[in-house]
Short mmCIF file of C-alpha atoms and ligand atoms in Angstrom, two decimals:
data_model
loop_
_atom_site.label_atom_id
_atom_site.label_comp_id
_atom_site.label_asym_id
_atom_site.label_seq_id
_atom_site.Cartn_x
_atom_site.Cartn_y
_atom_site.Cartn_z
CA MET A 215 -112.86 -150.25 -139.35
CA THR A 216 -110.87 -147.09 -138.80
CA LEU A 217 -108.25 -146.22 -141.38
CA TYR A 218 -105.28 -144.13 -140.46
CA HIS A 219 -103.08 -142.25 -142.83
CA TYR A 220 -99.95 -141.50 -140.89
CA ASN A 221 -97.61 -138.65 -141.58
CA ARG A 222 -94.97 -140.36 -143.63
CA SER A 223 -92.13 -138.00 -144.27
CA PRO A 224 -91.24 -134.33 -144.48
CA ARG A 225 -91.68 -134.63 -148.25
CA LEU A 226 -95.32 -135.53 -147.88
CA GLN A 227 -96.26 -132.06 -146.78
CA GLY A 228 -99.42 -131.62 -144.84
CA ALA A 229 -100.28 -135.28 -144.34
CA VAL A 230 -102.71 -135.58 -141.46
CA PRO A 231 -104.32 -138.56 -139.74
CA LEU A 232 -107.49 -139.32 -141.70
CA SER A 233 -109.30 -140.97 -138.88
CA SER A 234 -112.79 -141.08 -137.57
CA CYS A 235 -111.42 -139.44 -134.42
CA ALA A 236 -113.38 -136.40 -133.41
CA ASN A 237 -110.28 -134.52 -132.46
CA VAL A 238 -108.29 -133.06 -135.31
CA ALA A 239 -106.90 -130.16 -133.30
CA PRO A 240 -103.46 -128.97 -134.43
CA MET A 241 -101.74 -130.52 -131.38
CA LYS A 242 -99.06 -127.91 -130.88
CA SER A 243 -95.93 -129.07 -129.06
CA PHE A 244 -95.29 -127.34 -125.72
CA LEU A 245 -91.53 -127.96 -125.89
CA SER A 246 -89.76 -125.03 -124.22
CA HIS A 247 -86.08 -125.82 -123.68
CA LEU A 248 -83.47 -128.42 -122.71
CA GLU A 249 -82.09 -128.91 -119.22
CA CYS A 250 -79.12 -130.99 -118.07
CA GLY A 251 -80.23 -133.91 -115.91
CA LEU A 252 -77.16 -133.52 -113.69
CA CYS A 253 -76.01 -129.89 -113.45
CA GLY A 254 -79.32 -128.26 -114.39
CA LYS A 255 -77.80 -125.96 -117.03
CA THR A 256 -80.40 -124.96 -119.61
CA GLU A 257 -80.01 -125.01 -123.38
CA ASP A 258 -81.98 -123.72 -126.32
CA ALA A 259 -83.95 -126.54 -128.00
CA GLY A 260 -83.76 -124.94 -131.43
CA HIS A 261 -80.61 -126.66 -132.66
CA LEU A 262 -79.13 -130.17 -132.83
CA ALA A 263 -77.74 -131.07 -129.40
CA ASN A 264 -76.04 -134.05 -127.85
CA LEU A 265 -74.79 -134.05 -124.24
CA CYS A 266 -74.64 -131.11 -121.84
CA PRO A 267 -71.71 -128.95 -122.96
CA SER A 268 -70.68 -128.35 -119.31
CA CYS A 269 -70.79 -131.79 -117.71
CA GLU A 270 -71.31 -134.18 -120.65
CA ARG A 271 -74.42 -135.72 -119.15
CA PRO A 272 -77.88 -136.14 -120.73
CA LEU A 273 -79.99 -133.14 -121.69
CA LEU A 274 -83.70 -133.51 -120.94
CA ALA A 275 -86.54 -131.90 -122.88
CA ARG A 276 -88.69 -129.51 -120.85
CA TYR A 277 -92.20 -128.31 -121.69
CA ASP A 278 -94.42 -125.45 -120.71
CA LEU A 279 -96.63 -127.75 -118.67
CA LYS A 280 -98.68 -124.90 -117.18
CA ALA A 281 -99.81 -123.86 -120.64
CA ALA A 282 -100.28 -127.49 -121.64
CA LYS A 283 -102.47 -128.06 -118.59
CA ARG A 284 -104.77 -125.23 -119.66
CA THR A 285 -105.04 -126.57 -123.20
CA ILE A 286 -105.12 -130.39 -123.15
CA ARG A 287 -107.74 -132.56 -121.54
CA ARG A 288 -106.82 -136.18 -121.00
CA GLU A 289 -110.30 -137.30 -122.11
CA GLU A 290 -109.54 -135.84 -125.51
CA ILE A 291 -106.34 -137.88 -125.83
CA THR A 292 -108.24 -141.17 -125.59
CA ARG A 293 -110.00 -140.49 -128.90
CA ARG A 294 -106.81 -140.00 -130.88
CA GLU A 295 -104.85 -142.21 -133.28
CA PRO A 296 -103.40 -145.41 -131.79
CA THR A 297 -99.72 -144.41 -131.90
CA LEU A 298 -97.45 -142.58 -129.49
CA TRP A 299 -98.20 -139.40 -131.46
CA ARG A 300 -101.47 -139.19 -129.52
CA TYR A 301 -99.32 -137.32 -126.96
CA ALA A 302 -97.95 -134.89 -129.58
CA GLU A 303 -98.26 -131.81 -127.36
CA LEU A 304 -95.85 -133.41 -124.91
CA LEU A 305 -93.40 -134.51 -127.57
CA PRO A 306 -90.64 -132.32 -129.03
CA VAL A 307 -91.49 -132.30 -132.74
CA LEU A 308 -92.94 -128.89 -133.61
CA ALA A 309 -94.10 -129.22 -137.23
CA PRO A 310 -96.78 -131.90 -137.79
CA GLU A 311 -95.25 -132.96 -141.12
CA TYR A 312 -92.15 -134.14 -139.24
CA ARG A 313 -94.08 -136.56 -137.02
CA LEU A 314 -92.59 -139.69 -138.59
CA SER A 315 -94.76 -142.69 -137.94
CA LEU A 316 -94.74 -146.36 -138.80
CA GLY A 317 -97.46 -147.01 -136.23
CA GLU A 318 -95.18 -147.09 -133.13
CA GLY A 319 -96.50 -147.19 -129.60
CA TRP A 320 -99.98 -147.71 -128.18
CA THR A 321 -99.15 -151.39 -127.69
CA PRO A 322 -101.45 -153.75 -125.80
CA LEU A 323 -101.39 -154.04 -122.03
CA LEU A 324 -102.24 -157.73 -121.70
CA ARG A 325 -103.79 -159.24 -118.60
CA ALA A 326 -101.60 -162.31 -117.90
CA HIS A 327 -103.95 -164.65 -116.04
CA ARG A 328 -102.25 -167.94 -116.82
CA LEU A 329 -98.69 -166.75 -116.26
CA GLY A 330 -99.87 -165.06 -113.08
CA LYS A 331 -101.36 -168.28 -111.79
CA ILE A 332 -98.13 -170.19 -112.49
CA VAL A 333 -95.84 -167.71 -110.71
CA GLY A 334 -98.33 -166.72 -108.02
CA ALA A 335 -99.33 -163.15 -108.92
CA SER A 336 -103.04 -162.46 -109.21
CA ARG A 337 -102.93 -159.06 -110.97
CA LEU A 338 -100.21 -159.48 -113.57
CA PHE A 339 -99.92 -157.58 -116.88
CA ILE A 340 -97.58 -157.65 -119.86
CA LYS A 341 -96.88 -154.51 -121.87
CA GLU A 342 -96.32 -156.14 -125.27
CA GLU A 343 -93.68 -154.03 -126.99
CA GLY A 344 -92.73 -156.72 -129.52
CA LEU A 345 -95.54 -155.40 -131.72
CA ASN A 346 -93.74 -152.15 -132.48
CA PRO A 347 -92.26 -151.40 -135.95
CA THR A 348 -88.95 -153.29 -136.33
CA LYS A 349 -90.25 -155.50 -133.50
CA SER A 350 -88.83 -153.82 -130.46
CA PHE A 351 -89.59 -150.79 -128.34
CA LYS A 352 -86.52 -149.08 -129.77
CA ALA A 353 -88.98 -147.83 -132.41
CA ARG A 354 -90.43 -145.42 -129.84
CA GLY A 355 -87.16 -143.67 -129.18
CA LEU A 356 -85.88 -143.67 -132.72
CA SER A 357 -89.14 -142.40 -134.18
CA LEU A 358 -88.72 -139.28 -132.05
CA ALA A 359 -84.94 -138.94 -132.37
CA VAL A 360 -84.97 -139.25 -136.16
CA ALA A 361 -88.03 -137.03 -136.56
CA LYS A 362 -86.54 -134.27 -134.41
CA ALA A 363 -83.10 -134.56 -136.05
CA ALA A 364 -84.79 -134.20 -139.45
CA GLU A 365 -86.74 -131.19 -138.25
CA LEU A 366 -83.55 -129.57 -136.95
CA GLY A 367 -81.79 -130.13 -140.25
CA ALA A 368 -79.48 -133.12 -139.66
CA GLY A 369 -77.86 -134.31 -142.89
CA ALA A 370 -77.01 -137.89 -141.87
CA LEU A 371 -77.48 -140.08 -138.80
CA SER A 372 -75.12 -142.43 -137.02
CA VAL A 373 -75.40 -145.01 -134.26
CA PRO A 374 -73.19 -147.67 -132.70
CA SER A 375 -75.46 -150.58 -131.78
CA ALA A 376 -75.46 -154.30 -131.17
CA GLY A 377 -79.04 -154.83 -132.17
CA ASN A 378 -82.49 -153.31 -132.10
CA ALA A 379 -81.53 -149.64 -131.98
CA ALA A 380 -79.74 -149.93 -135.31
CA GLY A 381 -82.72 -151.52 -137.05
CA ALA A 382 -85.14 -148.94 -135.70
CA MET A 383 -82.84 -146.04 -136.60
CA SER A 384 -82.41 -147.42 -140.12
CA ALA A 385 -86.17 -147.74 -140.62
CA TYR A 386 -86.98 -144.19 -139.51
CA ALA A 387 -84.01 -142.77 -141.41
CA ALA A 388 -85.41 -144.44 -144.53
CA LEU A 389 -88.79 -142.88 -143.82
CA ALA A 390 -87.18 -139.46 -143.33
CA GLY A 391 -85.05 -139.82 -146.45
CA LEU A 392 -81.84 -139.42 -144.43
CA PRO A 393 -78.64 -141.46 -144.88
CA ALA A 394 -78.02 -143.82 -141.95
CA PHE A 395 -74.65 -145.13 -140.74
CA VAL A 396 -74.58 -148.12 -138.40
CA PHE A 397 -71.55 -149.49 -136.54
CA MET A 398 -71.96 -153.06 -135.25
CA PRO A 399 -69.69 -155.65 -133.68
CA ARG A 400 -68.91 -158.30 -136.31
CA ASP A 401 -70.41 -161.03 -134.13
CA VAL A 402 -73.96 -159.63 -133.91
CA PRO A 403 -76.62 -162.09 -135.13
CA PRO A 404 -76.86 -161.83 -138.96
CA LEU A 405 -80.55 -160.92 -138.82
CA PHE A 406 -79.77 -157.57 -137.18
CA ILE A 407 -77.25 -156.71 -139.91
CA ALA A 408 -79.62 -157.79 -142.70
CA GLU A 409 -82.41 -155.68 -141.23
CA CYS A 410 -80.33 -152.48 -141.33
CA ARG A 411 -79.11 -153.18 -144.86
CA ALA A 412 -82.66 -153.84 -146.02
CA PHE A 413 -83.54 -150.32 -144.89
CA GLY A 414 -80.64 -148.96 -146.93
CA ALA A 415 -78.30 -148.16 -144.04
CA THR A 416 -74.54 -148.27 -144.49
CA VAL A 417 -73.39 -150.94 -142.03
CA THR A 418 -69.79 -151.06 -140.82
CA LEU A 419 -68.86 -154.30 -139.04
CA VAL A 420 -66.24 -153.77 -136.36
CA ASP A 421 -63.85 -156.31 -134.87
CA GLY A 422 -64.41 -155.60 -131.22
CA LEU A 423 -67.01 -154.56 -128.71
CA ILE A 424 -69.74 -151.96 -128.77
CA THR A 425 -67.28 -149.48 -127.23
CA ASP A 426 -65.01 -149.93 -130.29
CA CYS A 427 -68.04 -149.33 -132.52
CA GLY A 428 -68.65 -146.14 -130.55
CA LYS A 429 -65.11 -144.91 -131.28
CA LEU A 430 -65.45 -145.51 -135.02
CA ALA A 431 -68.90 -143.92 -135.10
CA ALA A 432 -67.45 -140.88 -133.30
CA GLU A 433 -64.91 -140.37 -136.11
CA GLY A 434 -67.73 -140.09 -138.66
CA VAL A 435 -69.58 -137.73 -136.37
CA ARG A 436 -66.52 -135.50 -136.05
CA ASP A 437 -65.24 -135.69 -139.64
CA GLU A 438 -68.43 -136.07 -141.68
CA GLY A 439 -70.85 -134.08 -139.53
CA ARG A 440 -73.21 -137.00 -138.95
CA PHE A 441 -75.61 -136.68 -136.04
CA ASP A 442 -75.14 -139.24 -133.25
CA VAL A 443 -78.40 -140.77 -131.99
CA SER A 444 -76.84 -143.01 -129.28
CA THR A 445 -79.12 -143.59 -126.33
CA LEU A 446 -79.34 -140.58 -123.97
CA LYS A 447 -76.56 -138.86 -125.94
CA GLU A 448 -79.26 -136.82 -127.63
CA PRO A 449 -82.38 -135.65 -125.77
CA TYR A 450 -85.22 -137.11 -127.81
CA ARG A 451 -85.02 -140.91 -127.73
CA LEU A 452 -85.98 -140.47 -124.09
CA GLU A 453 -89.05 -138.51 -125.17
CA GLY A 454 -90.18 -141.38 -127.36
CA LYS A 455 -89.64 -143.89 -124.58
CA LYS A 456 -91.42 -141.78 -122.01
CA THR A 457 -94.67 -142.49 -123.86
CA LEU A 458 -94.50 -145.90 -122.16
CA GLY A 459 -95.40 -144.03 -118.98
CA TYR A 460 -98.24 -142.06 -120.58
CA GLU A 461 -99.65 -145.25 -122.07
CA LEU A 462 -99.50 -147.15 -118.78
CA ALA A 463 -101.48 -144.41 -117.06
CA GLU A 464 -104.01 -144.12 -119.86
CA GLN A 465 -104.46 -147.89 -120.17
CA PHE A 466 -104.96 -148.24 -116.41
CA GLY A 467 -107.62 -145.50 -116.48
CA TRP A 468 -105.25 -142.72 -115.33
CA THR A 469 -103.87 -144.66 -112.41
CA LEU A 470 -100.51 -146.40 -112.15
CA PRO A 471 -99.67 -150.00 -111.19
CA ASP A 472 -97.90 -150.98 -107.95
CA VAL A 473 -94.79 -152.45 -109.56
CA VAL A 474 -93.05 -152.01 -112.93
CA ILE A 475 -90.41 -154.59 -113.89
CA TYR A 476 -88.13 -153.24 -116.60
CA PRO A 477 -85.16 -154.91 -118.36
CA THR A 478 -82.51 -152.23 -118.12
CA GLY A 479 -79.64 -151.52 -120.49
CA GLY A 480 -79.18 -147.81 -121.10
CA GLY A 481 -82.28 -147.23 -118.99
CA THR A 482 -84.06 -144.92 -121.43
CA GLY A 483 -87.46 -146.51 -120.87
CA LEU A 484 -87.21 -146.49 -117.11
CA VAL A 485 -85.94 -142.93 -116.89
CA GLY A 486 -88.49 -141.91 -119.51
CA MET A 487 -91.40 -143.40 -117.58
CA TRP A 488 -90.25 -141.71 -114.40
CA LYS A 489 -90.17 -138.37 -116.28
CA ALA A 490 -93.62 -139.03 -117.76
CA PHE A 491 -95.10 -139.63 -114.29
CA ASP A 492 -93.85 -136.24 -113.08
CA GLU A 493 -95.14 -134.50 -116.20
CA MET A 494 -98.57 -136.14 -115.85
CA GLU A 495 -98.77 -135.10 -112.20
CA GLU A 496 -98.03 -131.49 -113.20
CA LEU A 497 -100.70 -131.75 -115.89
CA GLY A 498 -103.14 -132.92 -113.23
CA TRP A 499 -103.70 -136.23 -115.02
CA ILE A 500 -102.49 -138.44 -112.13
CA GLY A 501 -101.79 -137.97 -108.45
CA SER A 502 -98.53 -138.28 -106.51
CA GLU A 503 -98.59 -142.09 -106.26
CA ARG A 504 -95.86 -143.93 -108.15
CA PRO A 505 -95.07 -147.56 -108.96
CA ARG A 506 -92.00 -149.19 -107.44
CA MET A 507 -89.57 -149.34 -110.34
CA VAL A 508 -87.50 -152.51 -110.68
CA SER A 509 -84.45 -152.82 -112.96
CA VAL A 510 -83.57 -156.29 -114.22
CA GLN A 511 -80.13 -156.94 -115.66
CA SER A 512 -78.10 -160.01 -116.63
CA THR A 513 -75.69 -161.61 -114.15
CA GLY A 514 -73.19 -161.26 -117.04
CA CYS A 515 -73.54 -157.47 -117.17
CA ALA A 516 -75.11 -155.80 -114.14
CA PRO A 517 -73.55 -152.38 -113.53
CA MET A 518 -76.81 -150.86 -112.25
CA VAL A 519 -77.49 -153.71 -109.83
CA ARG A 520 -74.00 -153.38 -108.39
CA ALA A 521 -74.25 -149.61 -108.03
CA PHE A 522 -77.72 -149.88 -106.50
CA GLU A 523 -76.52 -152.38 -103.92
CA ARG A 524 -73.49 -150.27 -103.06
CA GLY A 525 -75.58 -147.14 -102.69
CA ASP A 526 -73.55 -145.34 -105.37
CA GLU A 527 -74.80 -142.30 -107.26
CA PHE A 528 -73.02 -143.33 -110.47
CA ALA A 529 -72.30 -146.83 -111.81
CA GLU A 530 -68.77 -148.05 -112.38
CA PRO A 531 -68.35 -149.56 -115.88
CA TRP A 532 -68.79 -153.35 -115.98
CA GLU A 533 -65.76 -155.23 -117.32
CA GLY A 534 -66.28 -157.79 -120.11
CA GLY A 535 -70.08 -157.73 -120.12
CA ARG A 536 -71.60 -160.88 -121.61
CA THR A 537 -75.25 -161.86 -122.12
CA VAL A 538 -77.47 -163.20 -124.90
CA ALA A 539 -79.77 -160.22 -124.28
CA ASP A 540 -78.14 -157.60 -126.51
CA GLY A 541 -80.32 -154.85 -125.07
CA LEU A 542 -78.85 -155.51 -121.62
CA ARG A 543 -75.20 -155.61 -122.71
CA VAL A 544 -74.56 -152.02 -121.72
CA PRO A 545 -71.43 -151.87 -119.51
CA ALA A 546 -71.66 -148.12 -118.92
CA ALA A 547 -74.79 -145.98 -119.21
CA VAL A 548 -74.45 -142.20 -119.51
CA GLY A 549 -77.79 -141.87 -117.68
CA ASP A 550 -76.75 -144.16 -114.81
CA PHE A 551 -77.50 -141.56 -112.10
CA LEU A 552 -80.99 -141.00 -113.51
CA ILE A 553 -81.74 -144.75 -113.40
CA LEU A 554 -80.45 -145.09 -109.84
CA ARG A 555 -82.37 -142.00 -108.74
CA ALA A 556 -85.66 -143.38 -110.15
CA LEU A 557 -85.14 -146.78 -108.51
CA ARG A 558 -84.46 -145.18 -105.11
CA GLU A 559 -87.12 -142.48 -105.21
CA SER A 560 -89.72 -145.08 -106.18
CA GLY A 561 -88.78 -147.48 -103.40
CA GLY A 562 -87.88 -150.05 -106.06
CA THR A 563 -84.89 -152.27 -106.49
CA ALA A 564 -82.45 -153.81 -108.98
CA LEU A 565 -81.61 -157.46 -109.52
CA ALA A 566 -79.76 -159.67 -111.97
CA VAL A 567 -80.87 -162.96 -113.51
CA SER A 568 -78.87 -165.51 -115.51
CA ASP A 569 -79.21 -165.99 -119.26
CA GLU A 570 -80.67 -169.47 -118.63
CA GLU A 571 -83.33 -168.03 -116.33
CA MET A 572 -84.14 -165.41 -119.00
CA LEU A 573 -84.65 -168.00 -121.71
CA ASP A 574 -86.81 -170.08 -119.34
CA GLY A 575 -88.80 -166.90 -118.76
CA VAL A 576 -89.27 -166.47 -122.52
CA ARG A 577 -90.54 -170.06 -122.82
CA LEU A 578 -92.90 -169.67 -119.89
CA MET A 579 -94.36 -166.41 -121.20
CA ALA A 580 -94.78 -167.91 -124.65
CA ARG A 581 -96.47 -171.10 -123.47
CA SER A 582 -98.74 -169.51 -120.92
CA GLU A 583 -99.66 -166.26 -122.66
CA GLY A 584 -98.98 -166.64 -126.38
CA VAL A 585 -96.34 -163.91 -126.23
CA PHE A 586 -93.00 -165.01 -127.70
CA GLY A 587 -90.76 -162.34 -126.27
CA ALA A 588 -87.18 -161.18 -126.41
CA PRO A 589 -84.74 -162.56 -123.81
CA GLU A 590 -85.02 -159.15 -122.12
CA GLY A 591 -88.76 -159.77 -121.72
CA GLY A 592 -88.03 -163.23 -120.33
CA ALA A 593 -85.75 -161.59 -117.78
CA THR A 594 -88.74 -159.81 -116.25
CA VAL A 595 -90.48 -163.15 -115.64
CA ALA A 596 -87.36 -164.52 -113.91
CA ALA A 597 -87.09 -161.34 -111.85
CA LEU A 598 -90.75 -161.52 -110.80
CA ARG A 599 -90.28 -165.08 -109.54
CA GLU A 600 -87.33 -163.95 -107.44
CA LEU A 601 -89.16 -160.87 -106.08
CA LEU A 602 -92.17 -162.99 -105.08
CA LYS A 603 -89.87 -165.50 -103.41
CA THR A 604 -88.08 -162.89 -101.32
CA GLY A 605 -91.30 -161.04 -100.52
CA ALA A 606 -90.17 -157.81 -102.20
CA VAL A 607 -93.39 -158.01 -104.23
CA ASP A 608 -96.74 -159.23 -102.88
CA PRO A 609 -98.85 -161.74 -104.82
CA GLY A 610 -101.87 -159.41 -104.87
CA GLU A 611 -100.10 -156.33 -106.21
CA GLN A 612 -100.71 -154.92 -109.66
CA ILE A 613 -97.54 -155.78 -111.56
CA VAL A 614 -96.45 -154.91 -115.11
CA LEU A 615 -93.78 -156.86 -116.97
CA PHE A 616 -92.22 -155.20 -120.02
CA ASN A 617 -91.70 -157.48 -122.97
CA THR A 618 -89.46 -155.14 -124.91
CA GLY A 619 -89.03 -157.05 -128.17
CA ALA A 620 -90.18 -159.96 -130.30
CA GLY A 621 -88.69 -163.42 -129.84
CA VAL A 622 -88.60 -164.06 -133.58
CA LYS A 623 -85.66 -161.65 -133.85
CA TYR A 624 -83.72 -164.00 -131.53
CA TRP A 625 -84.25 -167.10 -133.60
CA HIS A 626 -80.56 -167.96 -133.09
CA LEU A 627 -81.27 -168.60 -129.39
CA PHE A 628 -84.22 -170.88 -130.03
CA GLU A 629 -83.33 -172.78 -133.19
CA ASN A 630 -82.51 -175.97 -131.27
CA GLU A 631 -85.62 -175.79 -129.14
CA ASP A 632 -86.88 -179.22 -130.23
CA ARG A 633 -83.59 -180.77 -129.19
CA ALA A 634 -83.52 -179.07 -125.81
CA GLY A 635 -85.74 -181.71 -124.29
CA ASN A 636 -88.79 -179.48 -123.98
CA SER A 637 -92.04 -181.34 -124.02
C1 PLP B 718 -82.46 -151.77 -125.83
C2 PLP B 718 -83.29 -152.85 -125.28
C3 PLP B 718 -83.54 -152.94 -123.90
C4 PLP B 718 -82.96 -151.97 -122.90
O1 PLP B 718 -83.60 -150.74 -123.00
P1 PLP B 718 -83.03 -149.43 -122.27
O2 PLP B 718 -84.16 -148.49 -122.28
O3 PLP B 718 -81.86 -148.97 -123.06
O4 PLP B 718 -82.64 -149.82 -120.90
C5 PLP B 718 -84.36 -153.96 -123.46
N1 PLP B 718 -84.89 -154.85 -124.33
C6 PLP B 718 -84.68 -154.81 -125.65
C7 PLP B 718 -85.29 -155.85 -126.54
C8 PLP B 718 -83.87 -153.80 -126.19
O5 PLP B 718 -83.64 -153.75 -127.51
#
């Protein structure tokens, strides 16, 4: 057995992975600067930053990939610790003692034979993100965002969230020893509130929608100097999520699948993967081939699907978004143009499925593969069925479904399962 001793917090100076891995090189980050994803304006990466000061759109982390290419060999990466920190050179945290880890990332890529047979796809895979700390892939983004905020000297963190982002932020803030402030709609499932409080976060319940939570959170940011870690409103959650792309390539033997089906809210994972593919090509780790990227949303909140179908560059906000999949209840995404760009450049598409179809997808994945996923994960099953039906995806293609969270966190949706007439 291999034992890993992860870097725990800035106060545990000098903690290093005590693994049997041959490679204990210092893994210096090649972060160079920030660049606006829309207007291209560059920013210094040495201070806390939110959106682009000129156009208020997301700032993206840029690396000296030429230098990285000379230094890192992909064969070396495969011997490293089984967390997303195996890609430390291509992540923004500079000082190793700030690499906050609860064991996030490096999740299994499961071959889904039985589910594939049922839906008619012979090379189907599930990326099982429900195994992450706090049981959703939000851990990837928040591990990086909190670590980098701590490194840059943030005094307190704040996030408006209806679910998994708040829990993940609270966990990593606890690990960093930073106060966490969470703003949630009063009607979020009690488990999500309890989780944040267990981690010691200050939770404010708001009568209203996530947008109202955002307004209240913004007051604390302005008046108390808290740092806002909302998705794509700071540059580094994206860097955590991009490791999904690095892992896909590594797990497929430095090739990429034909189709990626991704449940899209703010789009961080999809945009992150697309960024990772470009970085890996520059590093010489993969070629120019790309998967077709597919965004799945809920019929109750589908701003990206609508914008994709209209051919728009930006997505109009969705009025009165409703869905049981909290991760998909994002009426307006600040990175909308980046999502739409990735879908189009990849030759992919966007489609919406109903909440009922999502929950059926959860049941089917659970019964056929032993993976009890989040409704967002179930949405990818429903989307795949539709894409096979319309011929947008061929039965023999290599397809990856993203199960982005664990079904146990959505107990409220499944508590009457025995009464639902399921045999
Ligand atoms: C947040 C979330 C999503 C959406 O992720 P984005 O990268 O913001 O699009 C999907 N599934 C789950 C379980 C989530 O918590």
